[in-house]
Every structure is written in C-alpha cells, then in structure tokens.
PDB file of C-alpha atoms and ligand atoms in Angstrom:
ATOM      1  CA  UNK A 280    -175.873 212.837  94.931  1.00  0.00           C
ATOM      2  CA  UNK A 281    -175.806 213.695  91.240  1.00  0.00           C
ATOM      3  CA  UNK A 282    -172.204 213.191  90.227  1.00  0.00           C
ATOM      4  CA  UNK A 283    -172.593 214.084  86.613  1.00  0.00           C
ATOM      5  CA  UNK A 284    -174.233 216.883  84.721  1.00  0.00           C
ATOM      6  CA  UNK A 285    -176.080 216.017  81.590  1.00  0.00           C
ATOM      7  CA  UNK A 286    -179.265 214.961  79.939  1.00  0.00           C
ATOM      8  CA  UNK A 287    -180.467 211.385  79.752  1.00  0.00           C
ATOM      9  CA  UNK A 288    -182.706 210.120  76.987  1.00  0.00           C
ATOM     10  CA  UNK A 289    -184.131 206.670  77.309  1.00  0.00           C
ATOM     11  CA  UNK A 290    -185.108 205.030  74.033  1.00  0.00           C
ATOM     12  CA  UNK A 291    -187.969 202.556  74.057  1.00  0.00           C
ATOM     13  CA  UNK A 292    -186.671 200.567  71.088  1.00  0.00           C
ATOM     14  CA  UNK A 293    -183.443 199.920  69.215  1.00  0.00           C
ATOM     15  CA  UNK A 294    -184.808 201.931  66.296  1.00  0.00           C
ATOM     16  CA  UNK A 295    -185.486 204.922  68.517  1.00  0.00           C
ATOM     17  CA  UNK A 296    -182.068 204.598  70.191  1.00  0.00           C
ATOM     18  CA  UNK A 297    -180.214 204.970  66.907  1.00  0.00           C
ATOM     19  CA  UNK A 298    -182.646 207.521  65.478  1.00  0.00           C
ATOM     20  CA  UNK A 299    -182.099 209.844  68.451  1.00  0.00           C
ATOM     21  CA  UNK A 300    -178.348 209.701  67.921  1.00  0.00           C
ATOM     22  CA  UNK A 301    -178.613 210.097  64.143  1.00  0.00           C
ATOM     23  CA  UNK A 302    -180.853 213.145  64.512  1.00  0.00           C
ATOM     24  CA  UNK A 303    -178.355 214.783  66.868  1.00  0.00           C
ATOM     25  CA  UNK A 304    -175.472 214.024  64.500  1.00  0.00           C
ATOM     26  CA  UNK A 305    -177.370 215.447  61.526  1.00  0.00           C
ATOM     27  CA  UNK A 306    -178.474 218.600  63.311  1.00  0.00           C
ATOM     28  CA  UNK A 307    -175.093 219.327  64.907  1.00  0.00           C
ATOM     29  CA  UNK A 308    -173.160 218.748  61.685  1.00  0.00           C
ATOM     30  CA  UNK A 309    -175.466 221.009  59.675  1.00  0.00           C
ATOM     31  CA  UNK A 310    -175.355 223.779  62.259  1.00  0.00           C
ATOM     32  CA  UNK A 311    -171.552 223.684  62.538  1.00  0.00           C
ATOM     33  CA  UNK A 312    -170.968 223.596  58.782  1.00  0.00           C
ATOM     34  CA  UNK A 313    -173.422 226.476  58.249  1.00  0.00           C
ATOM     35  CA  UNK A 314    -171.714 228.469  60.993  1.00  0.00           C
ATOM     36  CA  UNK A 315    -168.021 227.603  60.588  1.00  0.00           C
ATOM     37  CA  UNK A 316    -167.742 225.740  57.306  1.00  0.00           C
ATOM     38  CA  UNK A 317    -166.659 222.539  59.061  1.00  0.00           C
ATOM     39  CA  UNK A 318    -167.656 220.014  61.734  1.00  0.00           C
ATOM     40  CA  UNK A 319    -165.192 218.009  63.815  1.00  0.00           C
ATOM     41  CA  UNK A 320    -166.299 214.682  65.271  1.00  0.00           C
ATOM     42  CA  UNK A 321    -164.457 211.994  67.227  1.00  0.00           C
ATOM     43  CA  UNK A 322    -166.043 208.616  66.509  1.00  0.00           C
ATOM     44  CA  UNK A 323    -166.315 205.867  69.086  1.00  0.00           C
ATOM     45  CA  UNK A 324    -165.473 202.223  68.566  1.00  0.00           C
ATOM     46  CA  UNK A 325    -166.798 199.006  70.053  1.00  0.00           C
ATOM     47  CA  UNK A 326    -169.957 197.441  68.681  1.00  0.00           C
ATOM     48  CA  UNK A 327    -172.793 199.816  69.676  1.00  0.00           C
ATOM     49  CA  UNK A 328    -172.118 202.695  67.239  1.00  0.00           C
ATOM     50  CA  UNK A 329    -172.212 200.492  64.111  1.00  0.00           C
ATOM     51  CA  UNK A 330    -176.032 200.763  64.086  1.00  0.00           C
ATOM     52  CA  UNK A 331    -175.781 204.559  64.178  1.00  0.00           C
ATOM     53  CA  UNK A 332    -173.163 204.686  61.432  1.00  0.00           C
ATOM     54  CA  UNK A 333    -175.263 202.410  59.202  1.00  0.00           C
ATOM     55  CA  UNK A 334    -178.363 204.518  59.741  1.00  0.00           C
ATOM     56  CA  UNK A 335    -176.507 207.729  58.826  1.00  0.00           C
ATOM     57  CA  UNK A 336    -175.186 206.145  55.651  1.00  0.00           C
ATOM     58  CA  UNK A 337    -178.131 204.034  54.559  1.00  0.00           C
ATOM     59  CA  UNK A 338    -181.180 206.200  55.232  1.00  0.00           C
ATOM     60  CA  UNK A 339    -180.881 208.627  52.390  1.00  0.00           C
ATOM     61  CA  UNK A 340    -183.991 210.783  52.814  1.00  0.00           C
ATOM     62  CA  UNK A 341    -183.749 211.381  56.529  1.00  0.00           C
ATOM     63  CA  UNK A 342    -180.025 211.327  57.102  1.00  0.00           C
ATOM     64  CA  UNK A 343    -177.457 210.747  54.339  1.00  0.00           C
ATOM     65  CA  UNK A 344    -178.761 213.429  51.960  1.00  0.00           C
ATOM     66  CA  UNK A 345    -179.065 215.960  54.778  1.00  0.00           C
ATOM     67  CA  UNK A 346    -175.547 215.697  56.144  1.00  0.00           C
ATOM     68  CA  UNK A 347    -172.784 218.002  54.834  1.00  0.00           C
ATOM     69  CA  UNK A 348    -170.244 215.182  54.418  1.00  0.00           C
ATOM     70  CA  UNK A 349    -167.625 217.290  52.640  1.00  0.00           C
ATOM     71  CA  UNK A 350    -167.361 219.629  55.633  1.00  0.00           C
ATOM     72  CA  UNK A 351    -166.853 216.922  58.247  1.00  0.00           C
ATOM     73  CA  UNK A 352    -163.479 216.083  59.762  1.00  0.00           C
ATOM     74  CA  UNK A 353    -163.522 212.580  61.251  1.00  0.00           C
ATOM     75  CA  UNK A 354    -161.295 211.639  64.171  1.00  0.00           C
ATOM     76  CA  UNK A 355    -161.292 208.673  66.561  1.00  0.00           C
ATOM     77  CA  UNK A 356    -161.669 208.665  70.333  1.00  0.00           C
ATOM     78  CA  UNK A 357    -159.589 205.524  70.660  1.00  0.00           C
ATOM     79  CA  UNK A 358    -158.085 202.698  68.660  1.00  0.00           C
ATOM     80  CA  UNK A 359    -156.832 199.202  69.294  1.00  0.00           C
ATOM     81  CA  UNK A 360    -153.145 198.560  68.602  1.00  0.00           C
ATOM     82  CA  UNK A 361    -153.813 196.914  65.246  1.00  0.00           C
ATOM     83  CA  UNK A 362    -153.661 197.886  61.596  1.00  0.00           C
ATOM     84  CA  UNK A 363    -156.605 199.475  59.755  1.00  0.00           C
ATOM     85  CA  UNK A 364    -157.641 196.176  58.135  1.00  0.00           C
ATOM     86  CA  UNK A 365    -157.710 194.178  61.357  1.00  0.00           C
ATOM     87  CA  UNK A 366    -161.180 192.920  62.467  1.00  0.00           C
ATOM     88  CA  UNK A 367    -160.699 194.662  65.858  1.00  0.00           C
ATOM     89  CA  UNK A 368    -159.868 198.046  64.302  1.00  0.00           C
ATOM     90  CA  UNK A 369    -162.287 200.834  65.198  1.00  0.00           C
ATOM     91  CA  UNK A 370    -161.319 202.590  61.971  1.00  0.00           C
ATOM     92  CA  UNK A 371    -162.269 199.493  59.992  1.00  0.00           C
ATOM     93  CA  UNK A 372    -165.673 199.322  61.696  1.00  0.00           C
ATOM     94  CA  UNK A 373    -166.351 202.990  60.900  1.00  0.00           C
ATOM     95  CA  UNK A 374    -165.056 202.553  57.374  1.00  0.00           C
ATOM     96  CA  UNK A 375    -167.274 199.528  56.684  1.00  0.00           C
ATOM     97  CA  UNK A 376    -170.446 200.868  58.277  1.00  0.00           C
ATOM     98  CA  UNK A 377    -170.177 204.540  57.293  1.00  0.00           C
ATOM     99  CA  UNK A 378    -167.109 206.121  55.749  1.00  0.00           C
ATOM    100  CA  UNK A 379    -166.921 203.938  52.637  1.00  0.00           C
ATOM    101  CA  UNK A 380    -170.569 204.700  51.831  1.00  0.00           C
ATOM    102  CA  UNK A 381    -170.690 208.498  52.022  1.00  0.00           C
ATOM    103  CA  UNK A 382    -168.872 211.295  50.159  1.00  0.00           C
ATOM    104  CA  UNK A 383    -166.251 212.146  52.797  1.00  0.00           C
ATOM    105  CA  UNK A 384    -163.022 213.807  51.742  1.00  0.00           C
ATOM    106  CA  UNK A 385    -160.057 211.497  52.142  1.00  0.00           C
ATOM    107  CA  UNK A 386    -158.061 214.452  53.483  1.00  0.00           C
ATOM    108  CA  UNK A 387    -160.654 214.909  56.274  1.00  0.00           C
ATOM    109  CA  UNK A 388    -160.228 211.358  57.611  1.00  0.00           C
ATOM    110  CA  UNK A 389    -157.847 211.473  60.540  1.00  0.00           C
ATOM    111  CA  UNK A 390    -157.370 207.947  61.789  1.00  0.00           C
ATOM    112  CA  UNK A 391    -155.041 206.845  64.573  1.00  0.00           C
ATOM    113  CA  UNK A 392    -152.161 205.085  62.817  1.00  0.00           C
ATOM    114  CA  UNK A 393    -152.171 202.187  65.246  1.00  0.00           C
ATOM    115  CA  UNK A 394    -150.234 199.901  62.918  1.00  0.00           C
ATOM    116  CA  UNK A 395    -147.081 201.574  64.255  1.00  0.00           C
ATOM    117  CA  UNK A 396    -145.208 198.884  66.247  1.00  0.00           C
ATOM    118  CA  UNK A 397    -144.706 201.386  69.073  1.00  0.00           C
ATOM    119  CA  UNK A 398    -148.074 202.471  70.554  1.00  0.00           C
ATOM    120  CA  UNK A 399    -146.471 205.473  72.322  1.00  0.00           C
ATOM    121  CA  UNK A 400    -145.270 206.689  69.002  1.00  0.00           C
ATOM    122  CA  UNK A 401    -148.731 206.234  67.476  1.00  0.00           C
ATOM    123  CA  UNK A 402    -150.130 208.314  70.375  1.00  0.00           C
ATOM    124  CA  UNK A 403    -147.523 211.068  69.877  1.00  0.00           C
ATOM    125  CA  UNK A 404    -148.181 211.153  66.154  1.00  0.00           C
ATOM    126  CA  UNK A 405    -151.921 211.493  66.671  1.00  0.00           C
ATOM    127  CA  UNK A 406    -151.335 214.277  69.150  1.00  0.00           C
ATOM    128  CA  UNK A 407    -149.415 216.102  66.405  1.00  0.00           C
ATOM    129  CA  UNK A 408    -152.314 215.563  63.998  1.00  0.00           C
ATOM    130  CA  UNK A 409    -154.736 217.111  66.511  1.00  0.00           C
ATOM    131  CA  UNK A 410    -152.424 220.053  67.183  1.00  0.00           C
ATOM    132  CA  UNK A 411    -152.093 220.738  63.485  1.00  0.00           C
ATOM    133  CA  UNK A 412    -155.733 220.414  62.443  1.00  0.00           C
ATOM    134  CA  UNK A 413    -157.059 222.343  65.463  1.00  0.00           C
ATOM    135  CA  UNK A 414    -154.150 224.829  65.231  1.00  0.00           C
ATOM    136  CA  UNK A 415    -153.437 224.490  68.942  1.00  0.00           C
ATOM    137  CA  UNK A 416    -151.011 226.646  70.839  1.00  0.00           C
ATOM    138  CA  UNK A 417    -148.969 225.075  73.616  1.00  0.00           C
ATOM    139  CA  UNK A 418    -151.224 223.937  76.484  1.00  0.00           C
ATOM    140  CA  UNK A 419    -154.455 224.220  74.486  1.00  0.00           C
ATOM    141  CA  UNK A 420    -156.950 221.377  74.126  1.00  0.00           C
ATOM    142  CA  UNK A 421    -158.914 220.709  70.928  1.00  0.00           C
ATOM    143  CA  UNK A 422    -162.598 221.568  71.039  1.00  0.00           C
ATOM    144  CA  UNK A 423    -164.449 218.897  69.086  1.00  0.00           C
ATOM    145  CA  UNK A 424    -167.927 219.842  67.913  1.00  0.00           C
ATOM    146  CA  UNK A 425    -169.004 216.329  68.822  1.00  0.00           C
ATOM    147  CA  UNK A 426    -167.460 213.371  70.635  1.00  0.00           C
ATOM    148  CA  UNK A 427    -169.266 210.038  70.455  1.00  0.00           C
ATOM    149  CA  UNK A 428    -168.517 207.603  73.261  1.00  0.00           C
ATOM    150  CA  UNK A 429    -169.727 204.267  74.586  1.00  0.00           C
ATOM    151  CA  UNK A 430    -169.481 202.651  77.990  1.00  0.00           C
ATOM    152  CA  UNK A 431    -168.216 199.172  78.872  1.00  0.00           C
ATOM    153  CA  UNK A 432    -169.901 197.084  81.560  1.00  0.00           C
ATOM    154  CA  UNK A 433    -166.904 197.897  83.824  1.00  0.00           C
ATOM    155  CA  UNK A 434    -167.508 201.659  83.449  1.00  0.00           C
ATOM    156  CA  UNK A 435    -164.692 202.349  80.975  1.00  0.00           C
ATOM    157  CA  UNK A 436    -165.131 204.710  78.077  1.00  0.00           C
ATOM    158  CA  UNK A 437    -162.929 205.085  74.999  1.00  0.00           C
ATOM    159  CA  UNK A 438    -159.782 203.357  76.373  1.00  0.00           C
ATOM    160  CA  UNK A 439    -159.975 204.974  79.799  1.00  0.00           C
ATOM    161  CA  UNK A 440    -160.034 201.846  81.949  1.00  0.00           C
ATOM    162  CA  UNK A 441    -160.581 201.609  85.725  1.00  0.00           C
ATOM    163  CA  UNK A 442    -157.588 202.336  87.964  1.00  0.00           C
ATOM    164  CA  UNK A 443    -155.186 203.379  85.201  1.00  0.00           C
ATOM    165  CA  UNK A 444    -152.766 206.306  85.136  1.00  0.00           C
ATOM    166  CA  UNK A 445    -154.319 207.895  82.073  1.00  0.00           C
ATOM    167  CA  UNK A 446    -157.312 208.861  84.209  1.00  0.00           C
ATOM    168  CA  UNK A 447    -155.076 211.477  85.855  1.00  0.00           C
ATOM    169  CA  UNK A 448    -153.575 212.793  82.615  1.00  0.00           C
ATOM    170  CA  UNK A 449    -153.858 216.571  82.352  1.00  0.00           C
ATOM    171  CA  UNK A 450    -151.413 217.571  79.614  1.00  0.00           C
ATOM    172  CA  UNK A 451    -151.177 214.934  76.940  1.00  0.00           C
ATOM    173  CA  UNK A 452    -153.932 214.848  74.319  1.00  0.00           C
ATOM    174  CA  UNK A 453    -153.396 211.222  73.392  1.00  0.00           C
ATOM    175  CA  UNK A 454    -151.928 208.310  75.354  1.00  0.00           C
ATOM    176  CA  UNK A 455    -151.053 204.664  74.847  1.00  0.00           C
ATOM    177  CA  UNK A 456    -152.523 202.362  77.488  1.00  0.00           C
ATOM    178  CA  UNK A 457    -152.378 198.668  78.315  1.00  0.00           C
ATOM    179  CA  UNK A 458    -155.645 196.845  78.960  1.00  0.00           C
ATOM    180  CA  UNK A 459    -155.119 194.761  82.107  1.00  0.00           C
ATOM    181  CA  UNK A 460    -157.589 192.025  81.161  1.00  0.00           C
ATOM    182  CA  UNK A 461    -156.113 191.172  77.765  1.00  0.00           C
ATOM    183  CA  UNK A 462    -152.624 192.709  78.000  1.00  0.00           C
ATOM    184  CA  UNK A 463    -153.312 194.399  74.655  1.00  0.00           C
ATOM    185  CA  UNK A 464    -152.392 198.024  73.979  1.00  0.00           C
ATOM    186  CA  UNK A 465    -154.713 200.775  72.865  1.00  0.00           C
ATOM    187  CA  UNK A 466    -154.357 204.425  71.999  1.00  0.00           C
ATOM    188  CA  UNK A 467    -156.853 206.866  73.457  1.00  0.00           C
ATOM    189  CA  UNK A 468    -157.701 210.537  73.696  1.00  0.00           C
ATOM    190  CA  UNK A 469    -157.339 211.719  77.285  1.00  0.00           C
ATOM    191  CA  UNK A 470    -159.928 213.046  79.777  1.00  0.00           C
ATOM    192  CA  UNK A 471    -159.109 216.768  79.242  1.00  0.00           C
ATOM    193  CA  UNK A 472    -159.720 216.363  75.502  1.00  0.00           C
ATOM    194  CA  UNK A 473    -163.116 214.765  76.044  1.00  0.00           C
ATOM    195  CA  UNK A 474    -164.017 217.416  78.626  1.00  0.00           C
ATOM    196  CA  UNK A 475    -163.148 220.237  76.201  1.00  0.00           C
ATOM    197  CA  UNK A 476    -165.688 219.126  73.603  1.00  0.00           C
ATOM    198  CA  UNK A 477    -168.691 221.257  72.689  1.00  0.00           C
ATOM    199  CA  UNK A 478    -170.899 218.188  72.869  1.00  0.00           C
ATOM    200  CA  UNK A 479    -170.397 214.610  74.072  1.00  0.00           C
ATOM    201  CA  UNK A 480    -172.941 211.899  73.350  1.00  0.00           C
ATOM    202  CA  UNK A 481    -172.570 208.620  75.238  1.00  0.00           C
ATOM    203  CA  UNK A 482    -174.464 205.676  73.739  1.00  0.00           C
ATOM    204  CA  UNK A 483    -175.247 202.878  76.158  1.00  0.00           C
ATOM    205  CA  UNK A 484    -177.120 199.754  75.155  1.00  0.00           C
ATOM    206  CA  UNK A 485    -177.720 196.388  76.803  1.00  0.00           C
ATOM    207  CA  UNK A 486    -178.923 194.733  79.965  1.00  0.00           C
ATOM    208  CA  UNK A 487    -175.365 193.858  81.091  1.00  0.00           C
ATOM    209  CA  UNK A 488    -174.628 197.580  81.569  1.00  0.00           C
ATOM    210  CA  UNK A 489    -177.642 198.354  83.768  1.00  0.00           C
ATOM    211  CA  UNK A 490    -175.950 198.011  87.171  1.00  0.00           C
ATOM    212  CA  UNK A 491    -172.920 200.020  86.171  1.00  0.00           C
ATOM    213  CA  UNK A 492    -175.072 202.711  84.601  1.00  0.00           C
ATOM    214  CA  UNK A 493    -177.008 203.049  87.835  1.00  0.00           C
ATOM    215  CA  UNK A 494    -173.762 203.512  89.802  1.00  0.00           C
ATOM    216  CA  UNK A 495    -172.364 205.929  87.227  1.00  0.00           C
ATOM    217  CA  UNK A 496    -175.422 208.159  87.007  1.00  0.00           C
ATOM    218  CA  UNK A 497    -176.962 207.871  90.440  1.00  0.00           C
ATOM    219  CA  UNK A 498    -174.159 206.670  92.692  1.00  0.00           C
ATOM    220  CA  UNK A 499    -171.091 208.331  94.206  1.00  0.00           C
ATOM    221  CA  UNK A 500    -168.370 209.974  92.153  1.00  0.00           C
ATOM    222  CA  UNK A 501    -165.787 207.160  91.899  1.00  0.00           C
ATOM    223  CA  UNK A 502    -163.944 207.832  88.642  1.00  0.00           C
ATOM    224  CA  UNK A 503    -161.121 205.370  89.317  1.00  0.00           C
ATOM    225  CA  UNK A 504    -163.724 202.658  89.406  1.00  0.00           C
ATOM    226  CA  UNK A 505    -166.054 204.139  86.753  1.00  0.00           C
ATOM    227  CA  UNK A 506    -163.887 206.233  84.396  1.00  0.00           C
ATOM    228  CA  UNK A 507    -166.877 207.353  82.343  1.00  0.00           C
ATOM    229  CA  UNK A 508    -167.757 209.617  85.296  1.00  0.00           C
ATOM    230  CA  UNK A 509    -164.777 211.769  84.273  1.00  0.00           C
ATOM    231  CA  UNK A 510    -166.604 212.836  81.128  1.00  0.00           C
ATOM    232  CA  UNK A 511    -167.978 216.191  82.203  1.00  0.00           C
ATOM    233  CA  UNK A 512    -167.609 218.784  79.435  1.00  0.00           C
ATOM    234  CA  UNK A 513    -166.502 221.995  81.147  1.00  0.00           C
ATOM    235  CA  UNK A 514    -168.161 224.265  78.598  1.00  0.00           C
ATOM    236  CA  UNK A 515    -170.226 221.860  76.621  1.00  0.00           C
ATOM    237  CA  UNK A 516    -173.198 219.605  76.550  1.00  0.00           C
ATOM    238  CA  UNK A 517    -173.391 216.011  77.737  1.00  0.00           C
ATOM    239  CA  UNK A 518    -176.115 213.754  76.416  1.00  0.00           C
ATOM    240  CA  UNK A 519    -176.666 210.127  77.388  1.00  0.00           C
ATOM    241  CA  UNK A 520    -178.705 208.079  74.934  1.00  0.00           C
ATOM    242  CA  UNK A 521    -179.621 204.863  76.685  1.00  0.00           C
ATOM    243  CA  UNK A 522    -181.790 201.930  75.669  1.00  0.00           C
ATOM    244  CA  UNK A 523    -184.456 200.629  78.009  1.00  0.00           C
ATOM    245  CA  UNK A 524    -182.439 197.501  78.947  1.00  0.00           C
ATOM    246  CA  UNK A 525    -179.452 199.518  80.090  1.00  0.00           C
ATOM    247  CA  UNK A 526    -181.763 202.001  81.832  1.00  0.00           C
ATOM    248  CA  UNK A 527    -183.882 199.411  83.617  1.00  0.00           C
ATOM    249  CA  UNK A 528    -182.493 200.151  87.111  1.00  0.00           C
ATOM    250  CA  UNK A 529    -182.435 203.944  86.831  1.00  0.00           C
ATOM    251  CA  UNK A 530    -184.649 205.900  89.079  1.00  0.00           C
ATOM    252  CA  UNK A 531    -186.203 208.077  86.425  1.00  0.00           C
ATOM    253  CA  UNK A 532    -189.835 208.841  85.761  1.00  0.00           C
ATOM    254  CA  UNK A 533    -191.065 208.989  82.208  1.00  0.00           C
ATOM    255  CA  UNK A 534    -189.231 208.273  79.000  1.00  0.00           C
ATOM    256  CA  UNK A 535    -187.004 211.291  79.005  1.00  0.00           C
ATOM    257  CA  UNK A 536    -185.633 213.408  81.765  1.00  0.00           C
ATOM    258  CA  UNK A 537    -183.384 216.411  81.831  1.00  0.00           C
ATOM    259  CA  UNK A 538    -180.882 216.439  84.624  1.00  0.00           C
ATOM    260  CA  UNK A 539    -180.059 219.568  86.593  1.00  0.00           C
ATOM    261  CA  UNK A 540    -177.148 221.423  85.071  1.00  0.00           C
TER     262      UNK A 540
HETATM  263  C1  6PG B   2    -163.687 200.532  72.033  1.00  0.00           C
HETATM  264  C2  6PG B   2    -164.435 201.669  72.641  1.00  0.00           C
HETATM  265  C3  6PG B   2    -164.982 201.336  74.003  1.00  0.00           C
HETATM  266  C4  6PG B   2    -166.457 201.029  73.809  1.00  0.00           C
HETATM  267  C5  6PG B   2    -167.057 200.370  75.025  1.00  0.00           C
HETATM  268  C6  6PG B   2    -168.451 199.897  74.735  1.00  0.00           C
HETATM  269  O1  6PG B   2    -162.774 200.778  71.278  1.00  0.00           O
HETATM  270  O2  6PG B   2    -164.069 199.390  72.311  1.00  0.00           O
HETATM  271  O3  6PG B   2    -164.078 202.882  72.375  1.00  0.00           O
HETATM  272  O4  6PG B   2    -164.813 202.286  74.993  1.00  0.00           O
HETATM  273  O5  6PG B   2    -167.159 202.195  73.491  1.00  0.00           O
HETATM  274  O6  6PG B   2    -166.275 199.266  75.366  1.00  0.00           O
HETATM  275  O7  6PG B   2    -168.375 198.917  73.742  1.00  0.00           O
HETATM  276  P1  6PG B   2    -169.627 198.231  73.109  1.00  0.00           P
HETATM  277  O8  6PG B   2    -170.347 199.246  72.334  1.00  0.00           O
HETATM  278  O9  6PG B   2    -169.038 197.164  72.237  1.00  0.00           O
HETATM  279  O10 6PG B   2    -170.416 197.668  74.236  1.00  0.00           O
END
C-alpha cells in the first residue's frame, strides 16, 4: 500500500542533501517572485534545516545572490513556547543561520510571538497574521508557495505529535499543543494549512529515523501514530529529501525514485 503521494529523493551525502533542498528553494522563490511579485514560505524548526539555511545564506554565487530576498515573506510552521532569544526558539535558529545574513525586509518576517504567556493567545494572534497577509475570507486556508518540514523519530512533524487532538483539526489555522514527553507547550500550524500548500518539502536525516520512515512511506496509513502521514497537499506537490542513513530501510531502487501520483 502506498499511503502517501509524493516524490522521494535520496541524497548520497550531506552536501547533496542540503544542495537539493537549496536548489528547490532558489528555483521556487525565483519563479514565484517573477510570477506574483512575492514568495511565501513557512520555515521548519528543529536541527536539520540549519544546514539548508546556512547554505542559502553563505553560498553567494550559487544561492544567496540568486534569491529574490526582498520578495520573500517568511513564516514559521511551528514554534516552541519561548521568547525569540531563547536557545530553543525556532525563530532564533532561523535568524542566526539565515535571516540575519540576507537582505530580508523586516516587515516580511512573520514570526510566531511565542513569548506570550498564554500559548492559545499566541496561536490566535498568529492565525490573525495569516488571515491578514493571505487576505483570507472566512473558512479559507492560506496557500503557501512552500512549506518546509522535518520529521521526528516518532513520526511527528511541525508540532503535530502522535495521538493528539490537533491531528483532527479542520478549521483552525494555528493551535497551541502540549508535548506529552516534556509537558512543554508549542504553537503549530494545523494539518489543513499544510495540506493547502503549493509545495511541501520534508527533510529527513539520520539513522534513528530509518524505521519510522519505512513505516511512514511504505507501511499502512496510521496518522495517529505517524502524524507526518497527514501531510498530503490536496493541490500541491510533496517532495521528500532524505539522506542515505534515514533511507537505509526503504525498498527503493536507484538513488532517486518518483512515486505514483
Ligand atoms: C521543531 C520542528 C519539528 C522537527 C522534527 C525534526 O520545532 O522541532 O518543527 O517537527 O522538524 O522534530 O527535528 P530534527 O530536525 O531536529 O530532527
């Protein structure tokens, strides 16, 4: 059974893994800015994307000088319930590795204001930001040009954790959630927002994710257990960029394989 549509690219080295992602980011941002005058991206947190962000910012000839920074609106797929200077802040990671190094417009940086003592309020406020920037009418979902995501070894993505109510959310754009393991709160975009994107790229790296990735891509559809299986853009593209350690159990011939859409 193939539970998920999409394309899987397996990168032979760390360099190739990040290069693949950086090339997609560069191409998609240029195309969108040429076409519409702007590009909307939701950045992912965790540790994996830092290598991508650094490559985009630091490699001038291939990436930084070819990206229309002034036309990009940056959003976040999720945030920990901490202030923007906290070491666990996803905004801080993006700021350090990318945003502080490139000519982005301050007014195009839309971070989740997770320093608010009330995480529900932070979620409601971010929902208002999305509604305003995407000019949404009641019931509409934003259509991001690109959503970057990662996957935890337990199959979570953004802050959509196994067996949590947010997995069934259909109306809210943003929700506050509690992480069972640590008891900490997070704020996350919801499944219908991710599924409305024009393109979703999921970056998966590391040996410890191999078993879960096998279940997610080649096992049954069990989204309560593996929430990342919910990410199925309804009218968009889904691309998995996976390193060879994470891909080691997949039943795929060759370095790259397109999956039936
Ligand atoms: C976060 C993320 C989260 C992350 C995965 C993978 O805020 O932590 O949005 O969903 O993408 O946990 O994290 P790593 O890249 O650190 O393995």
